[in-house]
CSV table of C-alpha atoms and ligand atoms in Angstrom, one decimal:
chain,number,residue,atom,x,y,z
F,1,UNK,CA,85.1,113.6,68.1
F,2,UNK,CA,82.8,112.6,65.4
F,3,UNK,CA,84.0,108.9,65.2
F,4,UNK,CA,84.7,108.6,68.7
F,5,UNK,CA,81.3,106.6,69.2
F,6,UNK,CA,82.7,104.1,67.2
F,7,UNK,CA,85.7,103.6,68.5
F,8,UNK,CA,86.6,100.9,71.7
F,9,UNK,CA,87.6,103.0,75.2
F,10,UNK,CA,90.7,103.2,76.9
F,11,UNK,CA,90.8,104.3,80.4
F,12,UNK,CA,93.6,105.0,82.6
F,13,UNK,CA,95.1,107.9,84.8
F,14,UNK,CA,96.9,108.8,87.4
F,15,UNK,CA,96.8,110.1,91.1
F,16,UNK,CA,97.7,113.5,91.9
F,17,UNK,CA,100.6,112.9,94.5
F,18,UNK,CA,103.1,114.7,92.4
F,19,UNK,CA,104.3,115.4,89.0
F,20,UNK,CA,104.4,112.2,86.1
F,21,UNK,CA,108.4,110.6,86.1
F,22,UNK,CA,109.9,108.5,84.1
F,23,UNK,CA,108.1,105.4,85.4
F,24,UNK,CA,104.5,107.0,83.8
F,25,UNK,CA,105.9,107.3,81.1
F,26,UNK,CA,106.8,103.6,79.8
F,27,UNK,CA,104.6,102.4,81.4
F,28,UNK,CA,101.5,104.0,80.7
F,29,UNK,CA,101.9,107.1,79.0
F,30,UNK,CA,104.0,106.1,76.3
F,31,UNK,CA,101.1,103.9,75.4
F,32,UNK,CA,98.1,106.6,75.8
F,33,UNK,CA,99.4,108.6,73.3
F,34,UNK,CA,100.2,106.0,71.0
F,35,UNK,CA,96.4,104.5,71.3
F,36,UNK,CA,94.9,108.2,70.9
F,37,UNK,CA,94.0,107.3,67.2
F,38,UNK,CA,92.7,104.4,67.7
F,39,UNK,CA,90.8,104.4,70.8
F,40,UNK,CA,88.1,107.0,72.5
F,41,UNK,CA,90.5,107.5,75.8
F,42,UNK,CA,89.6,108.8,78.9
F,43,UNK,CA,92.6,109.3,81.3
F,44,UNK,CA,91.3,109.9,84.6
F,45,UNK,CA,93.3,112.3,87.5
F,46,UNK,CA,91.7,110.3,90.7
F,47,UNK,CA,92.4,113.3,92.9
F,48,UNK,CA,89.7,111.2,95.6
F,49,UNK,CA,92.6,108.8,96.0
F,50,UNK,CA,95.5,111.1,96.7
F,51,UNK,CA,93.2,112.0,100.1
F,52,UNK,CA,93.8,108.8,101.2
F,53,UNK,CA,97.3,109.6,102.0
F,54,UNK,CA,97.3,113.3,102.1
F,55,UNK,CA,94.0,114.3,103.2
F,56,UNK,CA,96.0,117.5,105.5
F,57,UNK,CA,97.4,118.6,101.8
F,58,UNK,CA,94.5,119.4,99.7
F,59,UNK,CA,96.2,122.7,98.6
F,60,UNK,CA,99.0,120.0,97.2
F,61,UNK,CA,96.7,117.9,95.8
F,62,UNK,CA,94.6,120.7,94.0
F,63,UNK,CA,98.4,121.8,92.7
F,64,UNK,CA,99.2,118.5,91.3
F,65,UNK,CA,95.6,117.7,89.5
F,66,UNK,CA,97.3,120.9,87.4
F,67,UNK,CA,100.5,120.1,87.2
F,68,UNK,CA,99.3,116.4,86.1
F,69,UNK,CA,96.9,118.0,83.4
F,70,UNK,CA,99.8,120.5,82.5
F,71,UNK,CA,102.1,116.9,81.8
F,72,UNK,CA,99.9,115.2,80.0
F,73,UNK,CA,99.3,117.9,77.6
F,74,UNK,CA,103.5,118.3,77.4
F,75,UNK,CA,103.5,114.2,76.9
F,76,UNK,CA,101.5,114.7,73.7
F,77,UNK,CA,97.6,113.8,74.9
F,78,UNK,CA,95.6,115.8,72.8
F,79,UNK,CA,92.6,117.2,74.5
F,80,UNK,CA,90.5,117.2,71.0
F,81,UNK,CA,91.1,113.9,70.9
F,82,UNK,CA,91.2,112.5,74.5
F,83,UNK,CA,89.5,113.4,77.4
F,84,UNK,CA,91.2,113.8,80.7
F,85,UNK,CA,89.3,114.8,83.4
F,86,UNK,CA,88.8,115.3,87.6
F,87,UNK,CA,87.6,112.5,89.3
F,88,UNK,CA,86.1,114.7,92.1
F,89,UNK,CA,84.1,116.2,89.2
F,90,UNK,CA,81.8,112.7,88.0
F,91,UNK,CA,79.6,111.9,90.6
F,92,UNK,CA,78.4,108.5,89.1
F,93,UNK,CA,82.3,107.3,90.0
F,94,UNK,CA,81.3,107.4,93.8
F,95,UNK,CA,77.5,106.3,93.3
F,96,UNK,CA,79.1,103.4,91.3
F,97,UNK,CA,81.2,102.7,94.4
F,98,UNK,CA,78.8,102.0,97.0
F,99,UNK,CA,77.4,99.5,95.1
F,100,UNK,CA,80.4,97.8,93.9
F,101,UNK,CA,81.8,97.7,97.1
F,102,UNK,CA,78.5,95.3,98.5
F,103,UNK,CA,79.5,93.0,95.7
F,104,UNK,CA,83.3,92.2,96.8
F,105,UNK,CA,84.0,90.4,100.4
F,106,UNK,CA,86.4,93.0,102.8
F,107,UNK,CA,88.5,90.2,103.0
F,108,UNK,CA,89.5,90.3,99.4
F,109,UNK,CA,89.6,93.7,99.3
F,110,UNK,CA,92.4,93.9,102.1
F,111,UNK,CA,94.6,90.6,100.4
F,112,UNK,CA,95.1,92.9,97.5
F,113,UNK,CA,98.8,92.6,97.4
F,114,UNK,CA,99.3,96.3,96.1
F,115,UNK,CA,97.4,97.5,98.5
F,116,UNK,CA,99.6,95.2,101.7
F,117,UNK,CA,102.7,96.6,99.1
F,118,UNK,CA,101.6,100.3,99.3
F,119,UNK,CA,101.0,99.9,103.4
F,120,UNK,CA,104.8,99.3,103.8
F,121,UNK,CA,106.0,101.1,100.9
F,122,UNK,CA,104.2,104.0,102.3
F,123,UNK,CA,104.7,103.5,106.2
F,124,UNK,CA,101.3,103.9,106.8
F,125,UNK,CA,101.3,101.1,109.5
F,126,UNK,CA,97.6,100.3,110.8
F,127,UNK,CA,97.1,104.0,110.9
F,128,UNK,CA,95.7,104.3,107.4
F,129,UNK,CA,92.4,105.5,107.3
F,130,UNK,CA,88.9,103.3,106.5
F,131,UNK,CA,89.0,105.3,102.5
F,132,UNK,CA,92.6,103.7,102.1
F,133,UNK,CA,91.3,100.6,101.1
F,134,UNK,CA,88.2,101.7,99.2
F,135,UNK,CA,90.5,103.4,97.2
F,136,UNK,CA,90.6,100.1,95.7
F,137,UNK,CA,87.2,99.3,95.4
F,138,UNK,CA,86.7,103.3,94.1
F,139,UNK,CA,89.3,102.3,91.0
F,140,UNK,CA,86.9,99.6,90.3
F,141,UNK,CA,84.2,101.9,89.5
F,142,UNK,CA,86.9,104.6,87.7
F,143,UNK,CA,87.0,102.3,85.2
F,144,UNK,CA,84.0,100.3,84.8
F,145,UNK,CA,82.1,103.8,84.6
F,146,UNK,CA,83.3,104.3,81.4
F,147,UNK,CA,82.8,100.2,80.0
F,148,UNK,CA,86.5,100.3,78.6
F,149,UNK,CA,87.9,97.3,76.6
F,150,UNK,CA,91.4,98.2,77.8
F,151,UNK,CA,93.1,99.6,80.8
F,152,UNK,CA,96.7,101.1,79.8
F,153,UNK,CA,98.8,100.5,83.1
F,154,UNK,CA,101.8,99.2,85.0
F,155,UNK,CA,102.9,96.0,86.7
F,156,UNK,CA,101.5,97.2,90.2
F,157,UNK,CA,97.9,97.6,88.6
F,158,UNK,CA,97.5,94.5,88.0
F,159,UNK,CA,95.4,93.0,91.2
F,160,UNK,CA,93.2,96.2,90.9
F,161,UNK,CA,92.3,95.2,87.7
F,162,UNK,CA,91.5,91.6,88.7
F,163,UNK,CA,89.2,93.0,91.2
F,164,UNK,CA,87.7,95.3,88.6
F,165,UNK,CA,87.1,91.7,86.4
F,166,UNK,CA,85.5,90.2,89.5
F,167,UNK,CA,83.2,93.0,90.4
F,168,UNK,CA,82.1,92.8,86.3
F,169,UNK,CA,81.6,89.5,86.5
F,170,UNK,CA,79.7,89.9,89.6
F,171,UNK,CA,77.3,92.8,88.3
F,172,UNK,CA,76.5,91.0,85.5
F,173,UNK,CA,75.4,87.5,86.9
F,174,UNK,CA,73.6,89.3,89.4
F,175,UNK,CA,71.7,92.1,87.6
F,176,UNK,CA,71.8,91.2,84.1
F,177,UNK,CA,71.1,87.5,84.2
F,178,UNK,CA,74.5,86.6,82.8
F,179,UNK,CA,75.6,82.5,83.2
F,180,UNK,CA,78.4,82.2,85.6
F,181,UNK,CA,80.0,79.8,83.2
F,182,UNK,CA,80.5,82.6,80.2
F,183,UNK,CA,83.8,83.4,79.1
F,184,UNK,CA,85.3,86.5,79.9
F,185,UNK,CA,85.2,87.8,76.4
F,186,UNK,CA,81.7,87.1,75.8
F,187,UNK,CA,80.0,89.0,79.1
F,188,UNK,CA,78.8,91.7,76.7
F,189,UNK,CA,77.2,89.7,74.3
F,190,UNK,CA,75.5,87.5,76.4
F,191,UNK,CA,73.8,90.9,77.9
F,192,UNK,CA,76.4,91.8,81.1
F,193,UNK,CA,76.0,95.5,81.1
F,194,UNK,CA,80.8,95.6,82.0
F,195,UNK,CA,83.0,94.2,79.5
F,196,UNK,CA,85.6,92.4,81.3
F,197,UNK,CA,88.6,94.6,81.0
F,198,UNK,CA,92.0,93.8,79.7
F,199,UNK,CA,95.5,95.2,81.3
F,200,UNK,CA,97.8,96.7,78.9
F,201,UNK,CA,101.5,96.5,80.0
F,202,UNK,CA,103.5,99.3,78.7
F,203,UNK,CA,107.1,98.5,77.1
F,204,UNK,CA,108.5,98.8,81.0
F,205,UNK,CA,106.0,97.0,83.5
F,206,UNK,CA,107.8,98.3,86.2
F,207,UNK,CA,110.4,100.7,86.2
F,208,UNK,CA,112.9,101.3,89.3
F,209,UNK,CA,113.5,104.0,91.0
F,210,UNK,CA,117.4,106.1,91.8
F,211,UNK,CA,117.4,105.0,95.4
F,212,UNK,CA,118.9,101.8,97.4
F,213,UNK,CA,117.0,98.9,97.9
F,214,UNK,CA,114.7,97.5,100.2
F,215,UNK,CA,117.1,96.7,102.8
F,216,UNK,CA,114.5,93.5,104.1
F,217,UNK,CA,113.9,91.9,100.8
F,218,UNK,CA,117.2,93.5,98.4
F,219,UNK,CA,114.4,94.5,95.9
F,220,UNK,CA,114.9,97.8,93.9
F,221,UNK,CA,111.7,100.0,95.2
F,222,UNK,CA,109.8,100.6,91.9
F,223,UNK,CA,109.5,104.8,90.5
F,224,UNK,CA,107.5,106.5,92.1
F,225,UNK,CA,105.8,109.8,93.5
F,226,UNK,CA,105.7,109.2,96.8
F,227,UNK,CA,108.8,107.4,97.3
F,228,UNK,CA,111.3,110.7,96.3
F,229,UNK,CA,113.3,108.4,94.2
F,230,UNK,CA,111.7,110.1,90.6
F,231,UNK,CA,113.1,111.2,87.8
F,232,UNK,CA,110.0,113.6,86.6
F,233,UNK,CA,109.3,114.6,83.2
F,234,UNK,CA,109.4,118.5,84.2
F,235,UNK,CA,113.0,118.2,85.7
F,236,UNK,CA,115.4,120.7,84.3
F,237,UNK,CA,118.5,119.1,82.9
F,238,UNK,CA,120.9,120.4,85.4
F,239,UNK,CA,118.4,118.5,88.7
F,240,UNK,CA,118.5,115.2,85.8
F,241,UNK,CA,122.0,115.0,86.0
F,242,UNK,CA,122.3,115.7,89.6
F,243,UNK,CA,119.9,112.8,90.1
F,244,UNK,CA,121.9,110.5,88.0
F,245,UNK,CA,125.4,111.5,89.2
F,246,UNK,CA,123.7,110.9,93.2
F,247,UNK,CA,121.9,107.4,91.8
F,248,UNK,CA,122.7,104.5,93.5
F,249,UNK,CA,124.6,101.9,92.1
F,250,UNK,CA,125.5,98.4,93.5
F,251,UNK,CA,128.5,98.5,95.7
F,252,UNK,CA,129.7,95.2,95.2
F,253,UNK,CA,129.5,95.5,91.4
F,254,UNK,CA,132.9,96.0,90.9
F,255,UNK,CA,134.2,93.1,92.5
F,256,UNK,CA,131.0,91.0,89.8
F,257,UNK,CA,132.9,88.3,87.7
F,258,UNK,CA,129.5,87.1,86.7
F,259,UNK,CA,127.2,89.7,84.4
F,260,UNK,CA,123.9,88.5,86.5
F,261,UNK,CA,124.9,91.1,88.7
F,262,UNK,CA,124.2,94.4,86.4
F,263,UNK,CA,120.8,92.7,86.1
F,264,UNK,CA,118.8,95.5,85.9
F,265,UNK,CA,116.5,94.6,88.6
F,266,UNK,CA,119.5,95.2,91.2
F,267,UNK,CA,121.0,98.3,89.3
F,268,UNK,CA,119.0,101.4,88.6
F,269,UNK,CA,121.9,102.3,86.1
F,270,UNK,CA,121.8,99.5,84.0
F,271,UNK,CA,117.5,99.1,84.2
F,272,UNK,CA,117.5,103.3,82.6
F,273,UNK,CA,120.0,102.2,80.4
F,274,UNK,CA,118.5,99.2,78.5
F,275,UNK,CA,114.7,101.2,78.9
F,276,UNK,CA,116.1,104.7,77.0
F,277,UNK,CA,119.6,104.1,75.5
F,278,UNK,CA,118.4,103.9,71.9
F,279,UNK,CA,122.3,102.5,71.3
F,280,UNK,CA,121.7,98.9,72.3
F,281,UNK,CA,125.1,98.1,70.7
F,282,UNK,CA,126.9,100.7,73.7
F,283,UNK,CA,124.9,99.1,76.5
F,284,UNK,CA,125.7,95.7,75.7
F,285,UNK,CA,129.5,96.5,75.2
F,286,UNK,CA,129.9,98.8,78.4
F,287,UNK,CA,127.6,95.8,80.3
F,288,UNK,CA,130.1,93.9,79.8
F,289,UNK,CA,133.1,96.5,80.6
F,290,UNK,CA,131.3,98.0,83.8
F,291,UNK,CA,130.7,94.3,85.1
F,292,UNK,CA,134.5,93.7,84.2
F,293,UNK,CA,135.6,96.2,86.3
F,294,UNK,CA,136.6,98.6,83.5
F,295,UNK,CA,134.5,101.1,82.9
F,296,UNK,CA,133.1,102.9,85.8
F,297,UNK,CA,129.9,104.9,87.2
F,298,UNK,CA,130.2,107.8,86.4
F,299,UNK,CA,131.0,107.4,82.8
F,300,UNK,CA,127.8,105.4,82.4
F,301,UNK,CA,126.2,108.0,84.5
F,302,UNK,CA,127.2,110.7,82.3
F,303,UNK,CA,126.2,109.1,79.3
F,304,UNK,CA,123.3,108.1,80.8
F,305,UNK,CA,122.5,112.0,81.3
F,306,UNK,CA,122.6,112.6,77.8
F,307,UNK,CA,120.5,109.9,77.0
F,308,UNK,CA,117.6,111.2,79.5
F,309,UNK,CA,117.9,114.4,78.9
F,310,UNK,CA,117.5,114.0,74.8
F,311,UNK,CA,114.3,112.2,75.7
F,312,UNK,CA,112.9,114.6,78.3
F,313,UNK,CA,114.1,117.7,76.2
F,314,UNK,CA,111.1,118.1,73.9
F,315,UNK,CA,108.3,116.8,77.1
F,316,UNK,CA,110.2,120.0,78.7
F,317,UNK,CA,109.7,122.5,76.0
F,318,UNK,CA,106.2,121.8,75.5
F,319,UNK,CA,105.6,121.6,79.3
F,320,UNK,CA,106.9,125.0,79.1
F,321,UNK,CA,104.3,126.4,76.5
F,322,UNK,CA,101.2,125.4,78.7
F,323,UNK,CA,102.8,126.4,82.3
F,324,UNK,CA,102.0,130.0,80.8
F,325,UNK,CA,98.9,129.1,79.8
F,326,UNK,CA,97.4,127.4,82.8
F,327,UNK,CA,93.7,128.7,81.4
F,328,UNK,CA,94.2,126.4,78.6
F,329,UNK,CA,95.0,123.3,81.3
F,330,UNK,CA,91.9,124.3,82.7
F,331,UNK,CA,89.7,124.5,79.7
F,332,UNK,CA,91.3,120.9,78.7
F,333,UNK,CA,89.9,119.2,81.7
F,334,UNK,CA,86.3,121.2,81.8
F,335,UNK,CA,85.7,120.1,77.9
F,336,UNK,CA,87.7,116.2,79.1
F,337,UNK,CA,85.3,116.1,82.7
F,338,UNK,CA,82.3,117.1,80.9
F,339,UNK,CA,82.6,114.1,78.4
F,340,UNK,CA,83.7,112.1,81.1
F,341,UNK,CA,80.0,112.6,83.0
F,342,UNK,CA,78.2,112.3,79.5
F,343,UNK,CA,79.6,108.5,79.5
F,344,UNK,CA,79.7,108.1,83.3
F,345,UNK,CA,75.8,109.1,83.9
F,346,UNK,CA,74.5,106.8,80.9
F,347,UNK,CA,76.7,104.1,82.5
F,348,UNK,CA,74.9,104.9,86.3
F,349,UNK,CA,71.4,105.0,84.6
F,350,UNK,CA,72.0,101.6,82.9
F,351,UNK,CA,73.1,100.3,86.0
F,352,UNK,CA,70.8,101.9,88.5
F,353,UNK,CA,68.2,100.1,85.7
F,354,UNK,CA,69.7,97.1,86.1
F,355,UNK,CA,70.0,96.9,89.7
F,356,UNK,CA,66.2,97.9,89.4
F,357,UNK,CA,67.1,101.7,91.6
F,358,UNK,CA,65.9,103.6,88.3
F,359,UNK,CA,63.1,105.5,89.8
F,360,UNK,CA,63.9,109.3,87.7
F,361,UNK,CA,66.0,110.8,85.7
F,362,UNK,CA,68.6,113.1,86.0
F,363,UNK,CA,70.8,115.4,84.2
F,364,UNK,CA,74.2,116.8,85.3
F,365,UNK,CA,75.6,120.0,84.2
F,366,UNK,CA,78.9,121.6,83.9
S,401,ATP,P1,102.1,107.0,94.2
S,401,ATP,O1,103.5,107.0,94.7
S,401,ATP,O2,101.3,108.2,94.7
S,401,ATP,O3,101.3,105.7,94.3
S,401,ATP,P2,102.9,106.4,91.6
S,401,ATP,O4,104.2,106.9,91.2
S,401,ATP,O5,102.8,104.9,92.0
S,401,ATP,O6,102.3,107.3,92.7
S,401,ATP,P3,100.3,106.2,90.3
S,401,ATP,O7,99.6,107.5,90.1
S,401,ATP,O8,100.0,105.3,91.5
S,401,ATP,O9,101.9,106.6,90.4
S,401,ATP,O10,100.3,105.3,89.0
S,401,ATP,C1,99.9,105.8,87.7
S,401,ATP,C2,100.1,104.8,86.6
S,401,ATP,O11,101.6,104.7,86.4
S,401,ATP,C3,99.8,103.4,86.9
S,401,ATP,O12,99.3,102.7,85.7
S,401,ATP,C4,101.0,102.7,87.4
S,401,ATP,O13,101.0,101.3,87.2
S,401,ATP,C5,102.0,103.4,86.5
S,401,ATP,N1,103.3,103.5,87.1
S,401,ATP,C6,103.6,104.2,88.2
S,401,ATP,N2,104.9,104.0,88.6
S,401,ATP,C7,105.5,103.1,87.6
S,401,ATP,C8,106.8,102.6,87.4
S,401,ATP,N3,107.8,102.8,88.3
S,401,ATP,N4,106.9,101.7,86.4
S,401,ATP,C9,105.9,101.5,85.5
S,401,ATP,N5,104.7,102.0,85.7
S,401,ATP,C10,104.4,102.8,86.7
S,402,MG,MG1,100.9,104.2,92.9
């Protein structure tokens, strides 16, 4: 840790609805572990927003804050390095919240298109409860609590963190005095107290998951927890290859002339293909083949087995090693959530000072 103060901050995480997939993985985790070097990460586990759709499962939640923990540690995050840690467990998150959420209109909060997205995704109707969309507002604090310069995420991030820029932008014209007119890249400089983050796509901004498509819109549903259509990183080979065999594939593919139609975006097979298939040369040749006609699923199924379960194989064995040590997962996040508050509290008191509210100090223990 010694040149960790030196060093620009990452943050990023996850929320504790299930296990990491596939979909993580190129798209975020890939690149946290890769940036551990150069970067003082903090990968957060925002078990406050799995309540907002599982608020009757906090025995599931509590399960999959461990189970998260236990993948990042099989993924390669190296808790001497990086710090994960429980959102529940840094107050200055939620004190952070209330007053970014007087500094962003309601309406804007409930036009964020992941959050409409997530409402139908999800089929929560208008039954959602008053925390679903301060979730949003919550992720703005997540990650301005720790002044990151980059926020390691996929596609469906993206308005979040726009609403992160405008509540930095926000904070530091009002309470730091900063000109309206500066450029983004400048806000620190000219005395704003929150960079303006950048997004960081990984090499997949949005990977698809094995089921059918929206049956509205034809759109692939994108990976993910909640959606059962997740290929997870602790699956065993044999539930891998029963996912792939049962994928979904385009029914009318056969009958394709033109090879738009094993666009990726409208076949599962084709999208985990050209994301893990180190072999570029086979997928472009079998493209071809499967479009023709000549090659069918479940050859490109079964090679597509092989190809996950190569990449998975080594995320598995590790995974192992720390599912028998669960105290070890535990000591990873106490030393992660106690550098976590350490950054969080100086980044409260500079604001509270800021917003003038700095009337004692405090100190937080864990
Ligand atoms: P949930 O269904 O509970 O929303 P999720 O699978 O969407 O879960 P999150 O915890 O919301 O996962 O997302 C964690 C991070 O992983 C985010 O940066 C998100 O953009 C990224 N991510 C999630 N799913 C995918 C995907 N299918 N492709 C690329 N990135 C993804
Ligand atoms: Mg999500």
């Amino acid at each position: 840790m010694s040149s960790s103060a030196t060093k620009p901050r990452i943050l990023t995480g996850d929320t504790p609805t299930g296990k990491l997939h596939l979909g993580h993985y190129v798209g975020s985790v890939e690149n946290r572990v890769a940036l551990q070097d150069s970067y003082e990460c903090f990968f957060i586990i925002a078990n406050k927003h799995a309540f907002t759709t599982r608020a009757e499962q906090a025995g599931e939640i509590r399960q999959s804050v461990l189970e998260i923990a236990t993948d990042y540690l099989a993924c390669g995050i190296d808790p001497n390095r990086s710090s994960m840690f429980i959102q529940s467990e840094v107050p200055a998150i939620d004190e952070l919240t209330f007053f970014f959420a007087m500094l962003i209109p309601f309406n804007r909060v409930m036009r964020n298109p992941t959050l409409a997205q997530e409402i139908k995704d999800k089929d929560l109707g208008d039954k959602y409860p008053f925390g679903f969309p301060l979730y949003a507002v919550g992720q703005t604090a997540d990650i301005l609590a720790f002044r990151p310069e980059m926020v390691p995420v996929g596609e469906d991030q993206l308005p979040h963190l726009e609403m992160t820029r405008e509540v930095a932008r926000r904070f530091n014209q009002i309470y730091c005095g900063v000109d309206p007119q500066t450029e983004d890249d400048d806000y620190v400089r000219a005395g704003g107290l929150f960079p303006i983050i950048k997004p960081r796509l990984g090499r997949v901004k949005r990977l698809v998951g094995t089921g059918a498509p929206n049956p509205e819109t034809g759109q692939l549903y994108k990976m993910s927890k909640s959606l059962n259509n997740a290929i997870f990183l602790s699956d065993d080979a044999d539930t891998v290859q029963k996912k792939i065999m049962g994928m979904y594939t385009d029914p009318r593919r056969v009958r394709a002339t033109d090879p738009g139609e094993t666009d990726p975006e409208k076949n599962p097979l084709w999208a985990f293909h050209e994301t893990f298939n180190p072999d570029t040369a086979w997928v472009q040749e079998h493209k071809v083949l499967y479009a023709a006609g000549k090659v069918g699923d479940v050859a490109v199924k079964r090679k597509l087995v092989e190809v996950l379960n190569t990449i998975i194989e080594p995320i598995r064995t590790r995974r192992k090693h720390y599912e028998q040590r669960p105290d070890d997962v535990i000591d990873a996040l106490r030393i992660g959530t106690r550098r976590a508050n350490v950054v969080a509290e100086q980044t409260l008191a500079l604001a509270k000072k800021a917003m003038k509210q700095d009337y004692f100090s405090r100190s937080l223990r864990i």
